[in-house]
């Protein structure tokens, strides 16, 4: 699976961005999709996940501000980010997980897109 992110950029605090991730190379609808981020000097952390069934999970620090969604017809997962804060500044990575069985798991990452929030 190849993942290509887009939509990052520079935005002022309080602003919005929408990230997109287009997947190719496999059946998109069978994968759980997610967004992770990594700020300088910090570990990569989960931001939001949407399962292949459509259920969503959010990190506490983005609840009420970010929304993850997917369009299986377009092989695309989105992250709508509102009310952005300077601490949201990071490289955002798209993630895909294929796990049809408990003991069979494949994981894929995109190259990342930079999001910078100025104060």
Tab-separated table of C-alpha atoms in Angstrom:
chain	number	residue	atom	x	y	z
A	1	UNK	CA	0.000	0.000	0.000
A	2	UNK	CA	1.308	3.429	-0.950
A	3	UNK	CA	0.078	6.420	1.030
A	4	UNK	CA	0.426	10.021	-0.142
A	5	UNK	CA	-0.513	12.874	2.187
A	6	UNK	CA	-1.334	16.433	1.234
A	7	UNK	CA	-2.887	19.523	2.750
A	8	UNK	CA	-0.279	20.555	5.270
A	9	UNK	CA	0.991	24.088	5.545
A	10	UNK	CA	1.310	27.173	7.697
A	11	UNK	CA	-1.746	28.501	9.501
A	12	UNK	CA	-2.392	30.941	12.325
A	13	UNK	CA	-3.647	29.765	15.682
A	14	UNK	CA	-7.402	29.284	15.580
A	15	UNK	CA	-7.333	28.435	11.902
A	16	UNK	CA	-8.193	25.236	10.039
A	17	UNK	CA	-6.550	22.783	7.684
A	18	UNK	CA	-7.741	19.600	6.032
A	19	UNK	CA	-5.256	16.834	5.436
A	20	UNK	CA	-5.850	14.179	2.795
A	21	UNK	CA	-4.231	10.803	2.310
A	22	UNK	CA	-4.716	8.855	-0.894
A	23	UNK	CA	-4.001	5.139	-0.785
A	24	UNK	CA	-3.139	2.878	-3.680
A	25	UNK	CA	-1.979	-0.656	-4.205
A	26	UNK	CA	-4.536	-2.562	-2.189
A	27	UNK	CA	-8.178	-2.671	-1.215
A	28	UNK	CA	-8.621	0.517	0.770
A	29	UNK	CA	-11.867	-0.506	2.417
A	30	UNK	CA	-10.236	-3.447	4.191
A	31	UNK	CA	-7.740	-1.238	6.031
A	32	UNK	CA	-8.028	0.671	9.269
A	33	UNK	CA	-6.718	4.178	8.617
A	34	UNK	CA	-5.182	6.685	10.949
A	35	UNK	CA	-3.318	9.936	11.402
A	36	UNK	CA	-0.281	10.213	13.632
A	37	UNK	CA	2.010	13.147	14.295
A	38	UNK	CA	5.545	13.765	15.416
A	39	UNK	CA	6.847	17.055	16.740
A	40	UNK	CA	10.586	17.811	16.912
A	41	UNK	CA	12.205	15.964	19.788
A	42	UNK	CA	9.061	14.015	20.574
A	43	UNK	CA	7.790	10.540	19.856
A	44	UNK	CA	5.220	9.865	17.190
A	45	UNK	CA	1.712	9.857	18.660
A	46	UNK	CA	-1.726	8.802	17.537
A	47	UNK	CA	-4.068	11.600	16.541
A	48	UNK	CA	-7.106	9.786	15.169
A	49	UNK	CA	-8.073	6.407	13.754
A	50	UNK	CA	-11.011	5.304	11.653
A	51	UNK	CA	-11.639	1.598	11.345
A	52	UNK	CA	-12.642	-0.208	8.178
A	53	UNK	CA	-16.133	-0.290	9.735
A	54	UNK	CA	-16.188	3.485	10.241
A	55	UNK	CA	-15.722	3.689	13.986
A	56	UNK	CA	-13.429	6.475	15.174
A	57	UNK	CA	-10.950	7.003	17.978
A	58	UNK	CA	-9.356	10.312	18.919
A	59	UNK	CA	-6.517	11.377	21.145
A	60	UNK	CA	-7.771	13.451	24.045
A	61	UNK	CA	-5.813	16.496	22.892
A	62	UNK	CA	-7.799	16.746	19.618
A	63	UNK	CA	-11.282	15.750	20.737
A	64	UNK	CA	-13.813	18.326	19.629
A	65	UNK	CA	-11.335	20.001	17.265
A	66	UNK	CA	-10.308	17.350	14.712
A	67	UNK	CA	-12.478	15.009	12.652
A	68	UNK	CA	-11.299	11.956	10.775
A	69	UNK	CA	-13.302	10.592	7.869
A	70	UNK	CA	-12.847	8.288	4.913
A	71	UNK	CA	-14.191	7.973	1.401
A	72	UNK	CA	-13.747	4.393	0.250
A	73	UNK	CA	-14.808	5.262	-3.289
A	74	UNK	CA	-11.870	7.680	-3.511
A	75	UNK	CA	-9.411	5.593	-1.470
A	76	UNK	CA	-8.916	8.642	0.712
A	77	UNK	CA	-8.847	9.418	4.405
A	78	UNK	CA	-9.186	12.967	5.678
A	79	UNK	CA	-8.313	14.850	8.820
A	80	UNK	CA	-10.238	18.068	9.318
A	81	UNK	CA	-8.371	20.180	11.847
A	82	UNK	CA	-10.127	23.163	13.416
A	83	UNK	CA	-9.157	25.538	16.205
A	84	UNK	CA	-5.518	24.775	15.622
A	85	UNK	CA	-3.006	25.537	18.347
A	86	UNK	CA	0.755	26.122	18.159
A	87	UNK	CA	1.233	22.803	19.969
A	88	UNK	CA	-0.391	21.048	16.995
A	89	UNK	CA	2.732	21.869	14.989
A	90	UNK	CA	4.207	18.580	13.775
A	91	UNK	CA	4.716	16.325	10.808
A	92	UNK	CA	1.475	14.437	10.265
A	93	UNK	CA	1.656	10.895	8.966
A	94	UNK	CA	-1.010	8.762	7.370
A	95	UNK	CA	-1.168	5.159	8.550
A	96	UNK	CA	-2.880	2.071	7.179
A	97	UNK	CA	-3.292	-1.249	8.957
A	98	UNK	CA	-4.453	-4.491	7.409
A	99	UNK	CA	-5.237	-7.085	10.045
A	100	UNK	CA	-7.748	-9.679	8.865
A	101	UNK	CA	-6.581	-12.132	11.537
A	102	UNK	CA	-5.238	-11.676	15.056
A	103	UNK	CA	-1.819	-13.027	14.078
A	104	UNK	CA	-1.585	-11.363	10.671
A	105	UNK	CA	-0.913	-7.650	10.530
A	106	UNK	CA	0.592	-5.332	7.948
A	107	UNK	CA	1.186	-1.644	8.548
A	108	UNK	CA	2.035	1.146	6.152
A	109	UNK	CA	3.100	4.776	6.498
A	110	UNK	CA	3.038	7.816	4.296
A	111	UNK	CA	5.948	10.220	3.936
A	112	UNK	CA	4.350	12.878	6.147
A	113	UNK	CA	3.125	16.407	5.672
A	114	UNK	CA	4.245	19.376	7.749
A	115	UNK	CA	1.677	21.366	9.721
A	116	UNK	CA	2.890	24.569	11.330
A	117	UNK	CA	0.642	26.687	13.547
A	118	UNK	CA	1.853	30.168	14.352
A	119	UNK	CA	0.824	32.029	17.487
